[in-house]
PDB file of C-alpha atoms and ligand atoms in Angstrom:
ATOM      1  CA  VAL A   1     -17.585  34.364  20.063  1.00 52.00           C
ATOM      2  CA  HIS A   2     -18.178  30.539  19.303  1.00 65.00           C
ATOM      3  CA  ARG A   3     -16.467  30.795  15.789  1.00 65.00           C
ATOM      4  CA  GLY A   4     -13.597  33.270  17.093  1.00 67.00           C
ATOM      5  CA  PHE A   5     -12.452  30.791  19.981  1.00 66.00           C
ATOM      6  CA  ALA A   6     -12.363  28.305  17.936  1.00 66.00           C
ATOM      7  CA  ILE A   7     -10.569  29.613  14.697  1.00 62.00           C
ATOM      8  CA  ALA A   8      -8.498  31.094  17.819  1.00 66.00           C
ATOM      9  CA  LEU A   9      -7.569  27.617  18.533  1.00 62.00           C
ATOM     10  CA  SER A  10      -7.186  25.978  15.113  1.00 61.00           C
ATOM     11  CA  VAL A  11      -4.494  28.350  15.126  1.00 56.00           C
ATOM     12  CA  ILE A  12      -2.584  27.881  18.455  1.00 56.00           C
ATOM     13  CA  LEU A  13      -2.885  23.898  17.328  1.00 54.00           C
ATOM     14  CA  ALA A  14      -1.724  24.865  13.772  1.00 51.00           C
ATOM     15  CA  ALA A  15       1.101  26.465  15.335  1.00 50.00           C
ATOM     16  CA  LEU A  16       1.949  23.659  17.876  1.00 50.00           C
ATOM     17  CA  SER A  17       2.097  20.833  15.261  1.00 51.00           C
ATOM     18  CA  ALA A  18       4.831  23.086  13.558  1.00 44.00           C
ATOM     19  CA  HIS A  19       6.259  23.179  16.311  1.00 47.00           C
ATOM     20  CA  ALA A  20       6.099  20.009  16.897  1.00 63.00           C
ATOM     21  CA  ALA A  21       7.458  18.071  14.101  1.00 77.00           C
ATOM     22  CA  PRO A  22      10.603  19.743  11.751  1.00 89.00           C
ATOM     23  CA  ARG A  23       9.640  21.056   8.188  1.00 95.00           C
ATOM     24  CA  VAL A  24      11.017  18.041   5.612  1.00 97.00           C
ATOM     25  CA  LEU A  25      11.794  17.580   2.186  1.00 97.00           C
ATOM     26  CA  ALA A  26      12.503  14.664   0.149  1.00 97.00           C
ATOM     27  CA  THR A  27      13.497  14.664  -3.429  1.00 96.00           C
ATOM     28  CA  ILE A  28      11.456  11.480  -5.425  1.00 96.00           C
ATOM     29  CA  LYS A  29       9.137   9.664  -4.052  1.00 97.00           C
ATOM     30  CA  PRO A  30      10.310   6.832  -3.104  1.00 98.00           C
ATOM     31  CA  VAL A  31      12.518   8.408  -0.681  1.00 98.00           C
ATOM     32  CA  HIS A  32       9.595  10.846   0.364  1.00 98.00           C
ATOM     33  CA  SER A  33       7.612   7.766   1.074  1.00 98.00           C
ATOM     34  CA  LEU A  34      10.373   5.996   3.744  1.00 98.00           C
ATOM     35  CA  VAL A  35      10.608   9.126   5.573  1.00 98.00           C
ATOM     36  CA  ALA A  36       6.366   9.262   5.504  1.00 98.00           C
ATOM     37  CA  ALA A  37       6.648   5.954   7.259  1.00 98.00           C
ATOM     38  CA  VAL A  38       9.897   7.589   9.801  1.00 98.00           C
ATOM     39  CA  MET A  39       7.861  10.727  10.604  1.00 96.00           C
ATOM     40  CA  GLY A  40       4.691   9.630  10.797  1.00 95.00           C
ATOM     41  CA  GLY A  41       3.977  12.356   8.935  1.00 92.00           C
ATOM     42  CA  ALA A  42       4.195  14.268   5.428  1.00 92.00           C
ATOM     43  CA  PRO A  43       6.794  15.718   3.838  1.00 96.00           C
ATOM     44  CA  ASP A  44       7.084  18.079   1.515  1.00 96.00           C
ATOM     45  CA  LEU A  45       7.830  16.182  -2.165  1.00 96.00           C
ATOM     46  CA  LEU A  46      10.226  17.836  -4.996  1.00 94.00           C
ATOM     47  CA  VAL A  47       9.570  15.208  -8.031  1.00 92.00           C
ATOM     48  CA  ALA A  48       5.879  14.716  -7.878  1.00 88.00           C
ATOM     49  CA  GLY A  49       4.162  14.072 -11.590  1.00 77.00           C
ATOM     50  CA  ALA A  50       5.945  12.035 -14.548  1.00 75.00           C
ATOM     51  CA  GLN A  51       9.270  13.716 -14.729  1.00 81.00           C
ATOM     52  CA  SER A  52      12.314  12.190 -14.965  1.00 81.00           C
ATOM     53  CA  GLU A  53      14.525  12.142 -11.376  1.00 83.00           C
ATOM     54  CA  HIS A  54      17.757  13.470 -13.661  1.00 83.00           C
ATOM     55  CA  SER A  55      16.563  16.174 -14.915  1.00 79.00           C
ATOM     56  CA  TYR A  56      13.885  17.895 -12.823  1.00 86.00           C
ATOM     57  CA  ALA A  57      13.361  21.295 -13.689  1.00 88.00           C
ATOM     58  CA  LEU A  58      12.990  23.453  -9.783  1.00 90.00           C
ATOM     59  CA  LYS A  59       9.463  25.321 -10.119  1.00 90.00           C
ATOM     60  CA  PRO A  60       9.097  28.809  -8.114  1.00 91.00           C
ATOM     61  CA  SER A  61       7.028  26.556  -5.252  1.00 92.00           C
ATOM     62  CA  ASP A  62       9.977  24.698  -5.172  1.00 93.00           C
ATOM     63  CA  ALA A  63      12.242  27.219  -3.615  1.00 93.00           C
ATOM     64  CA  ASP A  64       9.964  27.889  -1.180  1.00 93.00           C
ATOM     65  CA  LYS A  65       9.337  24.025   0.179  1.00 94.00           C
ATOM     66  CA  ILE A  66      13.846  24.031  -0.242  1.00 95.00           C
ATOM     67  CA  GLY A  67      13.481  27.482   1.821  1.00 94.00           C
ATOM     68  CA  ARG A  68      11.127  26.616   4.630  1.00 94.00           C
ATOM     69  CA  ALA A  69      12.941  22.983   4.828  1.00 96.00           C
ATOM     70  CA  ARG A  70      15.046  22.175   8.643  1.00 96.00           C
ATOM     71  CA  ILE A  71      15.578  18.475   6.767  1.00 97.00           C
ATOM     72  CA  VAL A  72      16.578  18.022   2.863  1.00 97.00           C
ATOM     73  CA  PHE A  73      16.727  14.010   2.044  1.00 98.00           C
ATOM     74  CA  GLU A  74      18.095  13.437  -0.765  1.00 97.00           C
ATOM     75  CA  ILE A  75      19.905  10.785  -2.937  1.00 96.00           C
ATOM     76  CA  GLY A  76      22.466  12.433  -3.656  1.00 94.00           C
ATOM     77  CA  PRO A  77      25.307  13.892  -6.144  1.00 90.00           C
ATOM     78  CA  ASP A  78      24.844  10.954  -8.683  1.00 89.00           C
ATOM     79  CA  LEU A  79      21.180  12.043  -9.858  1.00 91.00           C
ATOM     80  CA  GLU A  80      19.977  14.978  -7.977  1.00 91.00           C
ATOM     81  CA  THR A  81      22.275  17.605  -9.944  1.00 88.00           C
ATOM     82  CA  TYR A  82      19.699  20.007 -10.697  1.00 88.00           C
ATOM     83  CA  LEU A  83      19.811  20.708  -6.407  1.00 91.00           C
ATOM     84  CA  ALA A  84      23.431  21.490  -6.077  1.00 90.00           C
ATOM     85  CA  ARG A  85      23.000  25.226  -6.292  1.00 90.00           C
ATOM     86  CA  PRO A  86      20.057  26.125  -5.057  1.00 91.00           C
ATOM     87  CA  LEU A  87      20.868  24.123  -1.869  1.00 91.00           C
ATOM     88  CA  ALA A  88      23.334  25.519  -1.826  1.00 90.00           C
ATOM     89  CA  THR A  89      21.993  29.330  -1.941  1.00 90.00           C
ATOM     90  CA  LEU A  90      18.318  28.982  -0.718  1.00 89.00           C
ATOM     91  CA  THR A  91      18.754  26.744   2.449  1.00 88.00           C
ATOM     92  CA  LYS A  92      20.432  26.502   5.660  1.00 90.00           C
ATOM     93  CA  ALA A  93      18.062  22.955   5.965  1.00 94.00           C
ATOM     94  CA  ASP A  94      20.577  20.007   7.252  1.00 95.00           C
ATOM     95  CA  ILE A  95      21.424  18.065   3.944  1.00 96.00           C
ATOM     96  CA  VAL A  96      20.996  14.287   3.974  1.00 97.00           C
ATOM     97  CA  VAL A  97      22.650  12.529   1.573  1.00 97.00           C
ATOM     98  CA  LEU A  98      21.874   9.032   1.571  1.00 98.00           C
ATOM     99  CA  GLU A  99      23.450   7.554  -0.931  1.00 97.00           C
ATOM    100  CA  ARG A 100      26.637   7.772   1.468  1.00 97.00           C
ATOM    101  CA  ALA A 101      24.001   6.969   4.328  1.00 98.00           C
ATOM    102  CA  PRO A 102      26.557   4.504   6.827  1.00 98.00           C
ATOM    103  CA  GLY A 103      24.996   0.872   5.175  1.00 98.00           C
ATOM    104  CA  VAL A 104      23.537   1.947   1.361  1.00 98.00           C
ATOM    105  CA  HIS A 105      25.966   0.022  -1.063  1.00 96.00           C
ATOM    106  CA  LEU A 106      26.473   1.811  -4.341  1.00 96.00           C
ATOM    107  CA  LEU A 107      26.956  -0.193  -7.349  1.00 94.00           C
ATOM    108  CA  PRO A 108      29.322   0.749 -10.590  1.00 90.00           C
ATOM    109  CA  ALA A 109      27.283   2.223 -13.733  1.00 86.00           C
ATOM    110  CA  ARG A 110      27.336  -0.717 -15.986  1.00 83.00           C
ATOM    111  CA  ARG A 111      28.962  -0.330 -19.947  1.00 77.00           C
ATOM    112  CA  GLY A 112      30.155  -2.344 -22.271  1.00 72.00           C
ATOM    113  CA  GLY A 113      27.446  -5.246 -24.158  1.00 72.00           C
ATOM    114  CA  LEU A 114      24.548  -2.982 -24.952  1.00 78.00           C
ATOM    115  CA  PHE A 115      24.926  -1.397 -21.824  1.00 77.00           C
ATOM    116  CA  GLU A 116      25.994   2.427 -23.227  1.00 65.00           C
ATOM    117  CA  PRO A 117      25.970   4.875 -19.964  1.00 55.00           C
ATOM    118  CA  ASP A 118      26.394   8.717 -21.398  1.00 53.00           C
ATOM    119  CA  ALA A 119      30.315   9.911 -20.990  1.00 48.00           C
ATOM    120  CA  GLU A 120      28.951  12.920 -18.740  1.00 52.00           C
ATOM    121  CA  ASP A 121      27.375  10.658 -16.089  1.00 57.00           C
ATOM    122  CA  GLY A 122      29.299   9.844 -13.321  1.00 67.00           C
ATOM    123  CA  PRO A 123      30.756   6.830 -11.841  1.00 80.00           C
ATOM    124  CA  ASN A 124      28.198   5.118  -9.407  1.00 90.00           C
ATOM    125  CA  ASP A 125      24.203   4.186 -10.300  1.00 92.00           C
ATOM    126  CA  PRO A 126      22.588   6.666  -8.392  1.00 94.00           C
ATOM    127  CA  HIS A 127      19.126   4.734  -8.491  1.00 95.00           C
ATOM    128  CA  ILE A 128      20.462   2.839  -5.166  1.00 97.00           C
ATOM    129  CA  TRP A 129      16.377   2.748  -3.496  1.00 98.00           C
ATOM    130  CA  LEU A 130      15.706   0.426  -5.907  1.00 98.00           C
ATOM    131  CA  ASP A 131      17.427  -2.612  -3.517  1.00 98.00           C
ATOM    132  CA  PRO A 132      15.369  -3.085  -0.916  1.00 98.00           C
ATOM    133  CA  GLU A 133      18.985  -3.694   1.717  1.00 98.00           C
ATOM    134  CA  ASN A 134      19.315  -0.012   0.815  1.00 98.00           C
ATOM    135  CA  ALA A 135      16.294   1.113   2.093  1.00 98.00           C
ATOM    136  CA  ILE A 136      16.796  -0.106   4.876  1.00 98.00           C
ATOM    137  CA  ALA A 137      19.852   1.951   5.225  1.00 98.00           C
ATOM    138  CA  MET A 138      18.097   5.043   4.136  1.00 98.00           C
ATOM    139  CA  THR A 139      15.434   4.203   6.535  1.00 98.00           C
ATOM    140  CA  ARG A 140      17.720   4.308   9.334  1.00 98.00           C
ATOM    141  CA  ALA A 141      19.733   7.180   8.220  1.00 98.00           C
ATOM    142  CA  ILE A 142      16.618   9.148   8.204  1.00 98.00           C
ATOM    143  CA  ALA A 143      15.474   8.078  12.052  1.00 98.00           C
ATOM    144  CA  ALA A 144      18.966   8.934  12.498  1.00 98.00           C
ATOM    145  CA  ALA A 145      18.421  13.014  11.054  1.00 98.00           C
ATOM    146  CA  LEU A 146      15.165  13.379  12.207  1.00 97.00           C
ATOM    147  CA  THR A 147      15.788  12.152  15.613  1.00 97.00           C
ATOM    148  CA  LYS A 148      18.927  14.583  15.749  1.00 96.00           C
ATOM    149  CA  ALA A 149      16.770  17.180  14.564  1.00 96.00           C
ATOM    150  CA  ASP A 150      13.646  16.952  16.616  1.00 96.00           C
ATOM    151  CA  PRO A 151      15.164  14.674  19.684  1.00 96.00           C
ATOM    152  CA  ALA A 152      11.993  14.940  21.781  1.00 95.00           C
ATOM    153  CA  HIS A 153      10.570  12.962  19.420  1.00 96.00           C
ATOM    154  CA  GLY A 154      13.106   9.856  18.826  1.00 96.00           C
ATOM    155  CA  ALA A 155      11.330   7.247  20.486  1.00 97.00           C
ATOM    156  CA  LEU A 156       8.341   7.540  17.914  1.00 97.00           C
ATOM    157  CA  TYR A 157      11.012   7.844  14.948  1.00 97.00           C
ATOM    158  CA  ALA A 158      12.853   4.775  16.245  1.00 98.00           C
ATOM    159  CA  ALA A 159       9.801   2.845  16.476  1.00 98.00           C
ATOM    160  CA  ASN A 160       8.048   3.918  12.941  1.00 98.00           C
ATOM    161  CA  ALA A 161      12.138   2.878  12.048  1.00 98.00           C
ATOM    162  CA  ALA A 162      11.839  -0.025  13.233  1.00 98.00           C
ATOM    163  CA  ARG A 163       8.111  -1.033  11.838  1.00 98.00           C
ATOM    164  CA  GLN A 164       9.643  -0.455   8.166  1.00 98.00           C
ATOM    165  CA  ILE A 165      12.885  -2.255   8.477  1.00 98.00           C
ATOM    166  CA  ALA A 166      10.078  -5.365   9.594  1.00 98.00           C
ATOM    167  CA  ALA A 167       7.766  -4.509   6.917  1.00 98.00           C
ATOM    168  CA  LEU A 168      11.335  -4.189   4.315  1.00 98.00           C
ATOM    169  CA  GLN A 169      12.582  -7.400   4.765  1.00 98.00           C
ATOM    170  CA  ALA A 170       9.261  -9.610   5.161  1.00 98.00           C
ATOM    171  CA  GLN A 171       8.710  -7.683   1.273  1.00 98.00           C
ATOM    172  CA  GLU A 172      12.549  -8.665   0.248  1.00 98.00           C
ATOM    173  CA  LYS A 173      11.694 -12.443   1.305  1.00 98.00           C
ATOM    174  CA  GLU A 174       8.508 -12.642  -0.596  1.00 98.00           C
ATOM    175  CA  LEU A 175       9.650 -11.088  -4.063  1.00 98.00           C
ATOM    176  CA  ALA A 176      12.346 -12.972  -4.380  1.00 98.00           C
ATOM    177  CA  ALA A 177       9.984 -16.324  -4.107  1.00 97.00           C
ATOM    178  CA  GLN A 178       8.276 -14.861  -6.575  1.00 96.00           C
ATOM    179  CA  LEU A 179      11.160 -13.594  -9.258  1.00 97.00           C
ATOM    180  CA  ALA A 180      13.438 -16.943  -8.970  1.00 95.00           C
ATOM    181  CA  PRO A 181      11.576 -18.429 -11.509  1.00 94.00           C
ATOM    182  CA  LEU A 182      12.739 -15.655 -13.962  1.00 95.00           C
ATOM    183  CA  HIS A 183      15.898 -16.128 -13.380  1.00 93.00           C
ATOM    184  CA  GLY A 184      18.572 -15.287 -16.523  1.00 92.00           C
ATOM    185  CA  ARG A 185      15.578 -14.161 -18.615  1.00 94.00           C
ATOM    186  CA  PRO A 186      16.801 -11.678 -21.200  1.00 95.00           C
ATOM    187  CA  TYR A 187      15.391  -8.640 -21.479  1.00 96.00           C
ATOM    188  CA  LEU A 188      15.960  -5.136 -22.452  1.00 95.00           C
ATOM    189  CA  VAL A 189      14.906  -1.705 -19.630  1.00 94.00           C
ATOM    190  CA  PHE A 190      14.403   1.833 -21.245  1.00 92.00           C
ATOM    191  CA  HIS A 191      16.967   3.490 -19.169  1.00 89.00           C
ATOM    192  CA  ASP A 192      19.623   1.532 -16.745  1.00 90.00           C
ATOM    193  CA  ALA A 193      17.820   2.118 -13.373  1.00 93.00           C
ATOM    194  CA  TYR A 194      17.085  -1.080 -12.613  1.00 95.00           C
ATOM    195  CA  GLN A 195      20.636  -2.337 -11.535  1.00 95.00           C
ATOM    196  CA  TYR A 196      19.889  -2.959  -7.327  1.00 97.00           C
ATOM    197  CA  PHE A 197      16.925  -4.247  -7.530  1.00 98.00           C
ATOM    198  CA  GLU A 198      17.719  -7.041 -10.501  1.00 97.00           C
ATOM    199  CA  ARG A 199      21.576  -7.717  -8.591  1.00 96.00           C
ATOM    200  CA  ARG A 200      18.995  -8.064  -5.426  1.00 97.00           C
ATOM    201  CA  PHE A 201      16.634 -10.882  -6.998  1.00 97.00           C
ATOM    202  CA  GLY A 202      18.769 -12.482  -9.368  1.00 96.00           C
ATOM    203  CA  LEU A 203      17.840 -11.290 -12.801  1.00 96.00           C
ATOM    204  CA  ALA A 204      19.700  -9.397 -15.090  1.00 90.00           C
ATOM    205  CA  ALA A 205      18.366  -6.895 -18.366  1.00 93.00           C
ATOM    206  CA  THR A 206      20.806  -7.988 -21.012  1.00 93.00           C
ATOM    207  CA  GLY A 207      21.135  -3.998 -21.648  1.00 91.00           C
ATOM    208  CA  SER A 208      19.342  -0.257 -21.686  1.00 90.00           C
ATOM    209  CA  ILE A 209      17.723   1.195 -24.629  1.00 89.00           C
ATOM    210  CA  THR A 210      18.453   4.857 -23.445  1.00 84.00           C
ATOM    211  CA  VAL A 211      22.572   5.791 -23.310  1.00 71.00           C
ATOM    212  CA  ALA A 212      21.099   8.986 -21.065  1.00 72.00           C
ATOM    213  CA  PRO A 213      17.500   9.489 -20.441  1.00 71.00           C
ATOM    214  CA  ASP A 214      16.529  12.875 -21.711  1.00 71.00           C
ATOM    215  CA  ARG A 215      18.975  12.406 -24.914  1.00 75.00           C
ATOM    216  CA  PRO A 216      17.690  11.151 -28.639  1.00 79.00           C
ATOM    217  CA  VAL A 217      18.575   8.041 -29.255  1.00 84.00           C
ATOM    218  CA  GLY A 218      21.320   7.743 -32.430  1.00 85.00           C
ATOM    219  CA  PRO A 219      20.216   5.310 -35.404  1.00 88.00           C
ATOM    220  CA  ARG A 220      22.812   2.863 -35.416  1.00 88.00           C
ATOM    221  CA  ARG A 221      22.123   1.995 -31.559  1.00 86.00           C
ATOM    222  CA  ILE A 222      18.255   1.455 -32.686  1.00 89.00           C
ATOM    223  CA  GLU A 223      19.633  -0.815 -34.863  1.00 91.00           C
ATOM    224  CA  THR A 224      22.332  -2.564 -33.172  1.00 91.00           C
ATOM    225  CA  LEU A 225      18.845  -3.337 -30.149  1.00 92.00           C
ATOM    226  CA  ARG A 226      16.437  -3.595 -33.163  1.00 93.00           C
ATOM    227  CA  GLN A 227      18.850  -6.831 -34.250  1.00 93.00           C
ATOM    228  CA  ALA A 228      19.349  -8.347 -30.974  1.00 92.00           C
ATOM    229  CA  ILE A 229      15.290  -7.874 -30.731  1.00 94.00           C
ATOM    230  CA  ARG A 230      14.950  -9.241 -34.024  1.00 92.00           C
ATOM    231  CA  ALA A 231      17.655 -12.602 -33.310  1.00 92.00           C
ATOM    232  CA  GLY A 232      15.148 -13.975 -30.463  1.00 88.00           C
ATOM    233  CA  ARG A 233      17.673 -12.588 -27.470  1.00 89.00           C
ATOM    234  CA  ILE A 234      14.825 -10.490 -25.820  1.00 94.00           C
ATOM    235  CA  ALA A 235      11.692 -12.242 -24.690  1.00 94.00           C
ATOM    236  CA  CYS A 236      10.443  -8.542 -23.038  1.00 96.00           C
ATOM    237  CA  VAL A 237      11.163  -4.583 -24.340  1.00 96.00           C
ATOM    238  CA  PHE A 238      10.197  -2.196 -20.912  1.00 96.00           C
ATOM    239  CA  ARG A 239       9.262   1.374 -21.728  1.00 94.00           C
ATOM    240  CA  GLU A 240       8.846   3.657 -18.725  1.00 91.00           C
ATOM    241  CA  PRO A 241       5.647   5.997 -18.029  1.00 87.00           C
ATOM    242  CA  GLN A 242       8.246   9.014 -17.861  1.00 80.00           C
ATOM    243  CA  PHE A 243       8.973   8.851 -21.518  1.00 81.00           C
ATOM    244  CA  PRO A 244       6.918   8.775 -24.649  1.00 79.00           C
ATOM    245  CA  PRO A 245       6.278   4.916 -25.754  1.00 84.00           C
ATOM    246  CA  HIS A 246       6.851   6.159 -29.948  1.00 87.00           C
ATOM    247  CA  LEU A 247      11.190   4.779 -29.515  1.00 87.00           C
ATOM    248  CA  ILE A 248       9.390   1.183 -27.833  1.00 90.00           C
ATOM    249  CA  ASP A 249       7.254   1.288 -31.219  1.00 91.00           C
ATOM    250  CA  THR A 250      10.240   1.835 -33.113  1.00 89.00           C
ATOM    251  CA  LEU A 251      12.139  -1.207 -31.798  1.00 91.00           C
ATOM    252  CA  THR A 252       9.440  -3.605 -31.580  1.00 93.00           C
ATOM    253  CA  GLU A 253       7.865  -3.035 -34.910  1.00 91.00           C
ATOM    254  CA  GLY A 254       8.035  -6.256 -36.596  1.00 90.00           C
ATOM    255  CA  THR A 255       8.591  -8.604 -34.520  1.00 91.00           C
ATOM    256  CA  SER A 256       6.804 -10.210 -31.491  1.00 90.00           C
ATOM    257  CA  VAL A 257       8.695  -8.949 -28.952  1.00 94.00           C
ATOM    258  CA  ARG A 258       6.291  -8.830 -25.522  1.00 95.00           C
ATOM    259  CA  THR A 259       6.511  -4.877 -23.958  1.00 95.00           C
ATOM    260  CA  GLY A 260       5.581  -3.738 -20.458  1.00 96.00           C
ATOM    261  CA  VAL A 261       5.598  -1.066 -18.533  1.00 95.00           C
ATOM    262  CA  LEU A 262       8.746  -0.033 -15.205  1.00 96.00           C
ATOM    263  CA  ASP A 263       8.612   2.457 -13.452  1.00 94.00           C
ATOM    264  CA  PRO A 264      11.685   3.593 -10.825  1.00 94.00           C
ATOM    265  CA  LEU A 265      10.109   6.190  -9.826  1.00 94.00           C
ATOM    266  CA  GLY A 266       5.813   5.155  -8.921  1.00 94.00           C
ATOM    267  CA  ALA A 267       5.226   8.309 -11.060  1.00 90.00           C
ATOM    268  CA  ALA A 268       1.060   7.428 -10.876  1.00 89.00           C
ATOM    269  CA  LEU A 269       1.446   5.842  -7.307  1.00 95.00           C
ATOM    270  CA  VAL A 270       0.126   8.776  -4.509  1.00 96.00           C
ATOM    271  CA  PRO A 271       2.782   9.541  -2.057  1.00 97.00           C
ATOM    272  CA  GLY A 272       3.256   8.301   1.434  1.00 97.00           C
ATOM    273  CA  PRO A 273       4.349   5.793   3.268  1.00 97.00           C
ATOM    274  CA  ASP A 274       2.222   3.011   1.608  1.00 97.00           C
ATOM    275  CA  LEU A 275       4.013   3.768  -1.946  1.00 98.00           C
ATOM    276  CA  TYR A 276       7.780   2.455  -1.443  1.00 98.00           C
ATOM    277  CA  PRO A 277       6.434  -1.403  -1.368  1.00 98.00           C
ATOM    278  CA  LYS A 278       3.790  -0.193  -4.234  1.00 98.00           C
ATOM    279  CA  LEU A 279       6.467   0.350  -6.409  1.00 98.00           C
ATOM    280  CA  MET A 280       8.576  -2.784  -5.529  1.00 98.00           C
ATOM    281  CA  ARG A 281       5.624  -5.009  -5.955  1.00 98.00           C
ATOM    282  CA  SER A 282       4.613  -3.082  -8.971  1.00 97.00           C
ATOM    283  CA  LEU A 283       7.836  -3.504 -10.351  1.00 98.00           C
ATOM    284  CA  ALA A 284       8.429  -7.388  -9.228  1.00 98.00           C
ATOM    285  CA  GLY A 285       4.847  -7.787 -10.942  1.00 97.00           C
ATOM    286  CA  ALA A 286       5.943  -6.047 -14.100  1.00 97.00           C
ATOM    287  CA  LEU A 287       8.446  -8.414 -14.399  1.00 97.00           C
ATOM    288  CA  ALA A 288       7.007 -11.631 -13.147  1.00 96.00           C
ATOM    289  CA  ALA A 289       4.255 -10.554 -16.060  1.00 95.00           C
ATOM    290  CA  CYS A 290       6.102 -10.153 -18.732  1.00 95.00           C
ATOM    291  CA  LEU A 291       9.464 -12.585 -18.692  1.00 93.00           C
ATOM    292  CA  ALA A 292       6.408 -15.635 -16.711  1.00 82.00           C
ATOM    293  CA  ASP A 293       6.308 -17.219 -20.361  1.00 67.00           C
ATOM    294  CA  GLY A 294       9.514 -19.512 -20.871  1.00 53.00           C
ATOM    295  CA  SER A 295       9.357 -20.018 -24.189  1.00 48.00           C
ATOM    296  CA  ARG A 296      12.765 -18.138 -24.815  1.00 44.00           C
TER     297      ARG A 296
HETATM  298 ZN1   ZN B   1      16.956   6.748 -13.496  1.00 70.45          ZN
END
């Protein structure tokens, strides 16, 4: 009898809690982290592992997540082209396009020099989350969307968002102090994901290795980059965990250039409210470790 009662009670409680907060889906880990902090709960996540944020292939379980979501938080069409059709056909959820949220600033994709974005890419650089000021604007947009869908918890979302914004502001000051000595140091990134971070903290990559993260790099481009490295114009070459390291090995073979790892998504980090600040700290730490030596 007791057991039956316990099961009935747990079913009722599950139903109540499911009713309490709207079902939410976030596309990438950094967005998921900001949403989790504002919700005080665990939204669904689409790109969970080490896949590229640009060319994700939806699994059947992802279609279920999209189908049951009441709100979908995405960066937007400059990043998640793979989502346009599924969102149009699988869901009636509110779609929150964070690249268009009030206060989020968009930068044009970098071109020229050692940056050569794919001609098919959109005009905007979609990696907006790597600027903490954008993360603050995104946090406000997330709180507004959650409150609209679930006004009963508006005060909770407002309080969580205020706490998150204060933490982001404090971390921005810390990172600015940590990165100030690195101004002007030249480095290559794997793909051009870090412009927002660099602008905010006064850094500037010399170039990116891939023109598009999912395409092979041509021999002429490899030779151009090898020349820049051999000429001593590069202090550090960064790879990314989403892509195999053999290309970096080809580029740096026979040189003394340092290498490091930059991860724009938090591929190895546990999803949740702490992921975003950990991601930013690990980017700053990787840059500082590879560039701190002023020998170049
Ligand atoms: Zn990217």
